[in-house]
mmCIF file of C-alpha atoms in Angstrom:
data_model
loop_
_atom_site.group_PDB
_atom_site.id
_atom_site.type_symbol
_atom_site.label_atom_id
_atom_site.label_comp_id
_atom_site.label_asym_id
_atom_site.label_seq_id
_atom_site.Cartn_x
_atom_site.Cartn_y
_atom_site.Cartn_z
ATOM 1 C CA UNK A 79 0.000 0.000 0.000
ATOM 2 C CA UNK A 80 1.344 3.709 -0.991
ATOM 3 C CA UNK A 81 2.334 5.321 1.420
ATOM 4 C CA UNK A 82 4.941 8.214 1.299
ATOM 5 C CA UNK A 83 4.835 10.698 -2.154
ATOM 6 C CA UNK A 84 8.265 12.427 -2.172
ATOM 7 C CA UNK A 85 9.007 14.941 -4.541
ATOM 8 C CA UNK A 86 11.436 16.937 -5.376
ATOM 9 C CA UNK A 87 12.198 19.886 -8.043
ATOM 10 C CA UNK A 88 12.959 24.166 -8.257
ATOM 11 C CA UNK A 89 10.125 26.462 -7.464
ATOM 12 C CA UNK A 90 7.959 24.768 -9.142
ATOM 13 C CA UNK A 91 7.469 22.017 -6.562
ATOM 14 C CA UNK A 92 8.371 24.156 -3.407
ATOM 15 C CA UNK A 93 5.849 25.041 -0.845
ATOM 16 C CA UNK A 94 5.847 27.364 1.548
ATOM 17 C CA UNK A 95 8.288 29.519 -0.247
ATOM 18 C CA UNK A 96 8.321 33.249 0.624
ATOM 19 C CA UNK A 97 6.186 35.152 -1.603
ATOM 20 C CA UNK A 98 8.657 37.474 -4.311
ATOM 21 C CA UNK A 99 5.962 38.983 -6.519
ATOM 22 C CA UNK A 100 3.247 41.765 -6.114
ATOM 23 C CA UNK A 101 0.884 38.497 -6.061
ATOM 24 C CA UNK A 102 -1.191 38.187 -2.572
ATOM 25 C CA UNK A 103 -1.325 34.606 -2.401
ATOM 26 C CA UNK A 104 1.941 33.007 -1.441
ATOM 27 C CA UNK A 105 3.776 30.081 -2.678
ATOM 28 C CA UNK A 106 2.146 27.598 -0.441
ATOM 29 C CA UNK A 107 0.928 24.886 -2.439
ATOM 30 C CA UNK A 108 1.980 23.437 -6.190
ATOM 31 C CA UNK A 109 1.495 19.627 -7.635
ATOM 32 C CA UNK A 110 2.659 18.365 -4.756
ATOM 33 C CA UNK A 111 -0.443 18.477 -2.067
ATOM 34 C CA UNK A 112 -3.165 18.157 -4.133
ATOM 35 C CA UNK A 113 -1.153 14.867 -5.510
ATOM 36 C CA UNK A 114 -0.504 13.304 -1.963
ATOM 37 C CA UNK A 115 -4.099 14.288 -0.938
ATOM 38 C CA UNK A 116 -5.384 12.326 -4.146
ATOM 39 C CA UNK A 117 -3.242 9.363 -3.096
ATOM 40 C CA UNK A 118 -4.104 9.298 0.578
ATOM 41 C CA UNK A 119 -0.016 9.848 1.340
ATOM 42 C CA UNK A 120 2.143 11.581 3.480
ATOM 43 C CA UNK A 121 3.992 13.719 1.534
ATOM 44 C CA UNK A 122 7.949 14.697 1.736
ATOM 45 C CA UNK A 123 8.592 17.442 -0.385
ATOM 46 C CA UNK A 124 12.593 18.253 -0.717
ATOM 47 C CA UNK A 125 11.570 20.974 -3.588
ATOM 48 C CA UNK A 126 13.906 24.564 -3.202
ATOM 49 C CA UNK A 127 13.642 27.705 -4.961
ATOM 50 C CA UNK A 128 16.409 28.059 -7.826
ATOM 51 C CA UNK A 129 17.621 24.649 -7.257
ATOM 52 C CA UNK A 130 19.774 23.112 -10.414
ATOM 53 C CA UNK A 131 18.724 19.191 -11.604
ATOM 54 C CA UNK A 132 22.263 17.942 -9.367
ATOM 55 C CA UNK A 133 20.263 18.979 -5.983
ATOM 56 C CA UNK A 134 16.844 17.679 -7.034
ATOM 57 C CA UNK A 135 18.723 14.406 -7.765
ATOM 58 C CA UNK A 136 20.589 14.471 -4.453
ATOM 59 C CA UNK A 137 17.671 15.304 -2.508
ATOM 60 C CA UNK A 138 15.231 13.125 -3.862
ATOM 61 C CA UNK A 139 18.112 9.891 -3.540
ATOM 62 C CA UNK A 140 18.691 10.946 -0.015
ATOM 63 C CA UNK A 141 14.558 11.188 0.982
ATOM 64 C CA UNK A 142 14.266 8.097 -0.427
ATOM 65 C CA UNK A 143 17.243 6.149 1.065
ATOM 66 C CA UNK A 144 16.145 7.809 4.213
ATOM 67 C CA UNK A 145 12.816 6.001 4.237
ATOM 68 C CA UNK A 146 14.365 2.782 3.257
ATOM 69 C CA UNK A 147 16.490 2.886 6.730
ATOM 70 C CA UNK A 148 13.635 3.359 8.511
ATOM 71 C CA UNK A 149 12.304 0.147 7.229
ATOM 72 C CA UNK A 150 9.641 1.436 5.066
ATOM 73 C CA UNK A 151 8.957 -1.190 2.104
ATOM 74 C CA UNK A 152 9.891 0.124 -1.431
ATOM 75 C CA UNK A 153 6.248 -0.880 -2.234
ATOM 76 C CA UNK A 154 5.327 2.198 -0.003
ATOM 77 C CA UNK A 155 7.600 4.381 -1.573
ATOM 78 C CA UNK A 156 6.133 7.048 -4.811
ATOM 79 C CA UNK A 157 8.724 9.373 -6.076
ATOM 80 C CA UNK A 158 7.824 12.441 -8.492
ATOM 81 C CA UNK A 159 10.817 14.011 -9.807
ATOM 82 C CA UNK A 160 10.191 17.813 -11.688
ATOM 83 C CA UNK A 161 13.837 18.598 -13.500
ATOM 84 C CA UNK A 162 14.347 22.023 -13.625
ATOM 85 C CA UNK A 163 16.754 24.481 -15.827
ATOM 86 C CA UNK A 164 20.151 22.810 -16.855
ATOM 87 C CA UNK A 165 22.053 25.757 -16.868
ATOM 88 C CA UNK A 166 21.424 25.702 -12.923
ATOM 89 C CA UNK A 167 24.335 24.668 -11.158
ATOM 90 C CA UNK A 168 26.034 23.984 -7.550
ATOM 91 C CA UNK A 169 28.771 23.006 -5.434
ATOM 92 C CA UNK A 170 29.491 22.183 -1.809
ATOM 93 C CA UNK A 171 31.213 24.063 0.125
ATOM 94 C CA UNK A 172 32.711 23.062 3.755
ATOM 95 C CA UNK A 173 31.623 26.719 5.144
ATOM 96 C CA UNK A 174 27.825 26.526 5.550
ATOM 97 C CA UNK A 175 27.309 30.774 6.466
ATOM 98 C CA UNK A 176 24.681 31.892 4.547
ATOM 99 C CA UNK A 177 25.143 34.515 1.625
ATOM 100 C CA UNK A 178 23.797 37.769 1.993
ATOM 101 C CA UNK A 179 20.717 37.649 -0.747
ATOM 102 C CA UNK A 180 21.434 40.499 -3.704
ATOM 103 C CA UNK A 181 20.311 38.592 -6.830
ATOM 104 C CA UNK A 182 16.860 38.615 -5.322
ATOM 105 C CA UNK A 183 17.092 34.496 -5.447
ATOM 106 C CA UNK A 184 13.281 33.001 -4.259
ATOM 107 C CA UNK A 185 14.379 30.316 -1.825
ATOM 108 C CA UNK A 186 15.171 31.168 1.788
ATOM 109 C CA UNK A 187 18.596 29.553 2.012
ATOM 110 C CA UNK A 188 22.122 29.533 0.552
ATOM 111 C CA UNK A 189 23.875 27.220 0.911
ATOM 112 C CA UNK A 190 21.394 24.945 0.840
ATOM 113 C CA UNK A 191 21.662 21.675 3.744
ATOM 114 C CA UNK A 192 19.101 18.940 4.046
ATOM 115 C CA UNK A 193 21.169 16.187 5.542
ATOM 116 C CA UNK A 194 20.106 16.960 9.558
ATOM 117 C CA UNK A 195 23.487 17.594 11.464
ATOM 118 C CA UNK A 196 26.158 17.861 8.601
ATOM 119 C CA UNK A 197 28.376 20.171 8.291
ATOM 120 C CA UNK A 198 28.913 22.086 4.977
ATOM 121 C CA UNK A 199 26.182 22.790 2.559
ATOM 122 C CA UNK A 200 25.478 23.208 -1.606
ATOM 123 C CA UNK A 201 26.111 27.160 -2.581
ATOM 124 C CA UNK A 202 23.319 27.346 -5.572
ATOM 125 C CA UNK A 203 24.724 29.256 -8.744
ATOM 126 C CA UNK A 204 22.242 30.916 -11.198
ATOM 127 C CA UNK A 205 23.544 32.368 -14.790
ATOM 128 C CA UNK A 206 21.879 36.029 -13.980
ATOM 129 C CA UNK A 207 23.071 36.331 -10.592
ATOM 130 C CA UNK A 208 26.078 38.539 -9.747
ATOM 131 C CA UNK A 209 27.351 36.217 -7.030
ATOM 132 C CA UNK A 210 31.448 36.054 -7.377
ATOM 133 C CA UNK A 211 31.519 32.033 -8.021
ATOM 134 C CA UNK A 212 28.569 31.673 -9.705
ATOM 135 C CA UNK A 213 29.673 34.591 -12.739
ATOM 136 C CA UNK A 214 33.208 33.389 -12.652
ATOM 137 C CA UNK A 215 31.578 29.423 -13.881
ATOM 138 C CA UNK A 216 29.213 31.253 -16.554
ATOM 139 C CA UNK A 217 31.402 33.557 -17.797
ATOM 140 C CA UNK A 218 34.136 31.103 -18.436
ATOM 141 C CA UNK A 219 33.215 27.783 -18.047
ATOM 142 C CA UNK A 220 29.456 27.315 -18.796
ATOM 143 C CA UNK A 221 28.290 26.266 -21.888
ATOM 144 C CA UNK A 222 24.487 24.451 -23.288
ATOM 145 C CA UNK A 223 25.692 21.058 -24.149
ATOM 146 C CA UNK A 224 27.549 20.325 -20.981
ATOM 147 C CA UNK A 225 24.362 21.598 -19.082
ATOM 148 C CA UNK A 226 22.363 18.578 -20.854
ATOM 149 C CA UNK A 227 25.100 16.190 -20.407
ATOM 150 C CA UNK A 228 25.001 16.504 -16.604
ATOM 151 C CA UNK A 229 21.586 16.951 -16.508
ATOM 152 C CA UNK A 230 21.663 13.661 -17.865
ATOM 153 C CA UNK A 231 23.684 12.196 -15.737
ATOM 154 C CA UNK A 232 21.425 13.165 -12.973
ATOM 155 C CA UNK A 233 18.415 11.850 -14.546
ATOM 156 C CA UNK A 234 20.217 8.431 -15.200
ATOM 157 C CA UNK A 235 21.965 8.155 -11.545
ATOM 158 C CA UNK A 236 18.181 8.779 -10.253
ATOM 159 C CA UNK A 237 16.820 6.597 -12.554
ATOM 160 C CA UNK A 238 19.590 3.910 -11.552
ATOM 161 C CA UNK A 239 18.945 4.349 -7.876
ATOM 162 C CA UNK A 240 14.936 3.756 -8.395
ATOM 163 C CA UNK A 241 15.156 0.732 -10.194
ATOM 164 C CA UNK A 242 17.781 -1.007 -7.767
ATOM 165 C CA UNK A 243 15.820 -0.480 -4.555
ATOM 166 C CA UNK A 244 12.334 -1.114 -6.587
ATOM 167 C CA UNK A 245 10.990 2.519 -6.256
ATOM 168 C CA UNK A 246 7.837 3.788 -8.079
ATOM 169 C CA UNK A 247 8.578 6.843 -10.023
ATOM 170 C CA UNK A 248 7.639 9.450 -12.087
ATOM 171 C CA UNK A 249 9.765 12.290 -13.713
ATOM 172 C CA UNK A 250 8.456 15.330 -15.959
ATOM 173 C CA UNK A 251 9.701 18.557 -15.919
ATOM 174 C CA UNK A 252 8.362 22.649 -15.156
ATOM 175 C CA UNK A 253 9.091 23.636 -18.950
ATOM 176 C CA UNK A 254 10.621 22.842 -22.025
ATOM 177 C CA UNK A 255 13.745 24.760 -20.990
ATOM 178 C CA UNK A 256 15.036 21.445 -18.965
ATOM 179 C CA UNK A 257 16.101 19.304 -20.885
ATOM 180 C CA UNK A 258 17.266 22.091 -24.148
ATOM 181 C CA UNK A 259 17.913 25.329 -22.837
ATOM 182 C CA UNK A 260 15.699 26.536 -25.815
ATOM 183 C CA UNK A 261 11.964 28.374 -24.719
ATOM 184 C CA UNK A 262 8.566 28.970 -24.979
ATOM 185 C CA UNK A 263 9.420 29.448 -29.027
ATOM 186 C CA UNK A 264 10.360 25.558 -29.281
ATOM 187 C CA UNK A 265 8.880 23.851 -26.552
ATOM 188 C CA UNK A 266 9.769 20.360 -28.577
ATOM 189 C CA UNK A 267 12.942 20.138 -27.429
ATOM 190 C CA UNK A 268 16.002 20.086 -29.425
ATOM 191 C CA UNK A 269 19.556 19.370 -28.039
ATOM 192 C CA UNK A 270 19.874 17.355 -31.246
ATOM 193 C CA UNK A 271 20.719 20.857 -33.218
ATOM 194 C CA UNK A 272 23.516 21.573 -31.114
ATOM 195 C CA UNK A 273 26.967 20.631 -33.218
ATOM 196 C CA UNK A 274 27.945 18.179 -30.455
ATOM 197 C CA UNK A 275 24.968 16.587 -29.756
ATOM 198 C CA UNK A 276 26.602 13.088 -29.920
ATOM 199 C CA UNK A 277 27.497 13.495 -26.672
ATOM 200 C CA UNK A 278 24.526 13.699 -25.407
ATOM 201 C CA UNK A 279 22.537 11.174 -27.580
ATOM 202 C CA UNK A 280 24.303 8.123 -26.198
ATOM 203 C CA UNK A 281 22.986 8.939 -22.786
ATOM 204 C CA UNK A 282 18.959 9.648 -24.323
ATOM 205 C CA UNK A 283 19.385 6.294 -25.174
ATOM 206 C CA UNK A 284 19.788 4.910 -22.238
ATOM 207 C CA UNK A 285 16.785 7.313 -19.975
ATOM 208 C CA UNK A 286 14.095 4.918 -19.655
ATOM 209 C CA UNK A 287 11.015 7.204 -21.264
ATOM 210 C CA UNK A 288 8.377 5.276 -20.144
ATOM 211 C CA UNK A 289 8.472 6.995 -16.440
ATOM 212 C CA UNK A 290 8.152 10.112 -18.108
ATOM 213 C CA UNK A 291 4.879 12.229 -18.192
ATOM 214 C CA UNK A 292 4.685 12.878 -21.859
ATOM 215 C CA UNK A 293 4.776 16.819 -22.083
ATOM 216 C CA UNK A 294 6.832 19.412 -22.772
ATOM 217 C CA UNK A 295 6.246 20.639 -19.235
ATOM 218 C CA UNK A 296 3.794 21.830 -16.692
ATOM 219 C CA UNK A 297 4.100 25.473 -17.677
ATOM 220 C CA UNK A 298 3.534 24.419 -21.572
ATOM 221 C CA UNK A 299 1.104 22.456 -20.385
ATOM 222 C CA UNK A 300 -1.120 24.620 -18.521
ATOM 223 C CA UNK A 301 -0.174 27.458 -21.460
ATOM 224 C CA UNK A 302 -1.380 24.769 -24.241
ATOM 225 C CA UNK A 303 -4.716 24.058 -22.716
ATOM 226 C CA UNK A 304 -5.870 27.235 -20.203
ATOM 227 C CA UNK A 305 -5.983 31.234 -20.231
ATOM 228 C CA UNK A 306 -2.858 32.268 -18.830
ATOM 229 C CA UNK A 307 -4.548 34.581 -16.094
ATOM 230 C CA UNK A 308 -6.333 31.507 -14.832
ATOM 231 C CA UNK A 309 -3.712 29.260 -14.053
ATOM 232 C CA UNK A 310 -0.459 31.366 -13.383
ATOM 233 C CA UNK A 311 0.215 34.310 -11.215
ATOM 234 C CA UNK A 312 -1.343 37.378 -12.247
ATOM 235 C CA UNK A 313 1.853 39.682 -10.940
ATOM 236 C CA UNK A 314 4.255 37.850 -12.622
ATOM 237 C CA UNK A 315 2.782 38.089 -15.533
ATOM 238 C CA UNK A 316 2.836 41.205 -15.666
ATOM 239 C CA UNK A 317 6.489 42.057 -14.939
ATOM 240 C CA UNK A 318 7.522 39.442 -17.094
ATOM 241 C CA UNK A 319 4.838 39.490 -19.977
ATOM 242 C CA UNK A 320 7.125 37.423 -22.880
ATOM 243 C CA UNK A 321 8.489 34.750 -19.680
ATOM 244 C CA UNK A 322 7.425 31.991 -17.874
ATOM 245 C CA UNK A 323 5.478 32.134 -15.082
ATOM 246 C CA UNK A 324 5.250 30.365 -11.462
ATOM 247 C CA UNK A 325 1.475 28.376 -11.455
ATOM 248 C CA UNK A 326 -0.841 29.493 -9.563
ATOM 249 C CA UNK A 327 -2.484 27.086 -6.700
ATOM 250 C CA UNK A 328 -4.927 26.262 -8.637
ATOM 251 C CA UNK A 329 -2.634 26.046 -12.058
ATOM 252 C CA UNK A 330 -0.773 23.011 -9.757
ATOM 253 C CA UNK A 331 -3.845 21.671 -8.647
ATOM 254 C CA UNK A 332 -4.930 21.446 -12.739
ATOM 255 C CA UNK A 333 -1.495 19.879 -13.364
ATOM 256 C CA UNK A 334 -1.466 17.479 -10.824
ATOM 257 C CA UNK A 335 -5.431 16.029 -10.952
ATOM 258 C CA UNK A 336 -5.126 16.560 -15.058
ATOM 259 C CA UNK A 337 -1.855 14.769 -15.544
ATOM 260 C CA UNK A 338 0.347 13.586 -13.196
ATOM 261 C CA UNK A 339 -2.623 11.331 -11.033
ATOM 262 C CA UNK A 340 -3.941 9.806 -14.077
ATOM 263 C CA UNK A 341 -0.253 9.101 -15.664
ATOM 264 C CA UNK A 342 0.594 7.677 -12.150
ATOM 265 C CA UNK A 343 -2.264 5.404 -11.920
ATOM 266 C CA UNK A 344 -1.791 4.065 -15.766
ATOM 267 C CA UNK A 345 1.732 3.076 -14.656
ATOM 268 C CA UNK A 346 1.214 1.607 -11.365
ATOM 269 C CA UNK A 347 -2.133 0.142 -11.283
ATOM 270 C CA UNK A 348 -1.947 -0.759 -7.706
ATOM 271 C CA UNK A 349 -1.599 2.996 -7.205
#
């Protein structure tokens, strides 16, 4: 019997996230609640603000193997996995003092820690944000296909992980953006146009597709079947009127009763 739903992802899948728009209505639900509540789960939700794809794979591995040494069954265990932008990156760093917030980032903590009691913690690095480390990797180091080849590597190493300890997943992702760096413009997806894309397709090969929601994203999603000022938030929209926008409650609650509970139960019928 299902027990636990743990999910993990950027913004997109965070609750309780301190509000950063003109909106009134903070960030307190997404997919996530309305998803455990339509299971009848608990739910463990390891979603952060700006996280990169290396965290959500970290954190979601580490919930997981968590429950396991508590002696919950695998059988109990549901996993959604939202992959967010692959241009998002971080590293660990041994000094865990938090970074004085002047790129206006939307989760509460950086470094990031979610191992209770250890030391150090993950410094997250966004490409606009003026943080010393973070524009010294984009300026010289960064570039689109090594974004998707670790972003791969994430995905597989998750994948890896669910399928040795028997864990029921499900991955999709909060646009198009995550797995091609392109934009609302080509929501299709196309890494294959970049000039080195053979070093990515070995690794497509290998992603077992059949976990994976088939859309673009929730964002395209939501933009490909409702009014924009219904699902999304109003105030972002209008700063931002070309962008992407953060769902609105009821935009996740859409998402998750329209997509991911149906594509859930289809793949696990004991769900």
């Amino acid at each position: 019997m299902l027990k636990y739903l743990v999910a993990s992802g950027c913004s997109f899948t965070c609750e309780n996230l301190q509000n950063h728009t003109s909106d009134t209505v903070d960030f307190l639900t997404t997919w996530v609640t309305p998803l455990a509540k339509s299971l009848g789960v608990d739910k463990i939700n390891m979603g952060l603000g700006s996280q990169g794809n290396g965290l959500i794979m970290k954190k979601a591995m580490w919930a997981v193997s968590d429950l396991l040494k508590q002696d919950v069954s695998p059988e109990d265990i549901l996993a959604v996995v939202m992959w967010s932008g692959p241009s998002r990156m971080e590293w660990f760093d041994e000094d865990n003092t938090q970074l004085p917030n002047r790129d206006n980032w939307i989760h509460l903590r950086n470094p990031e820690t979610f191992i209770p009691d250890a030391s150090g913690g993950w410094v997250i690095g966004n490409s606009h944000w003026q943080e010393g480390r973070s524009k010294t990797w984009y300026q010289h180091f960064q570039n689109n296909t090594y974004d998707i080849i670790t972003t791969y590597e994430h995905i597989l190493n998750l994948q890896n992980f669910f399928d040795v300890h028997g864990i029921k997943y499900v991955m999709t992702t909060y646009t198009a953006t995550a797995l091609n760096n392109y934009g609302m413009n080509n929501r299709v997806g196309n890494w294959q146009s970049y000039k080195t894309a053979s070093n990515v397709s070995w690794m497509n090969d290998m992603i077992d597709w059949s976990h994976w929601v088939p859309i673009t994203g929730e964002a395209d999603w939501l933009l490909d079947n409702y009014d924009e000022y219904d699902v999304f938030r109003p105030g972002e929209i209008k700063q931002n009127p070309h962008g992407y926008w953060h769902p609105s409650p009821h935009g996740h609650k859409l998402f998750s009763d329209k997509v991911l509970l149906p594509f859930v139960r289809n793949l696990y019928d004991t769900v």
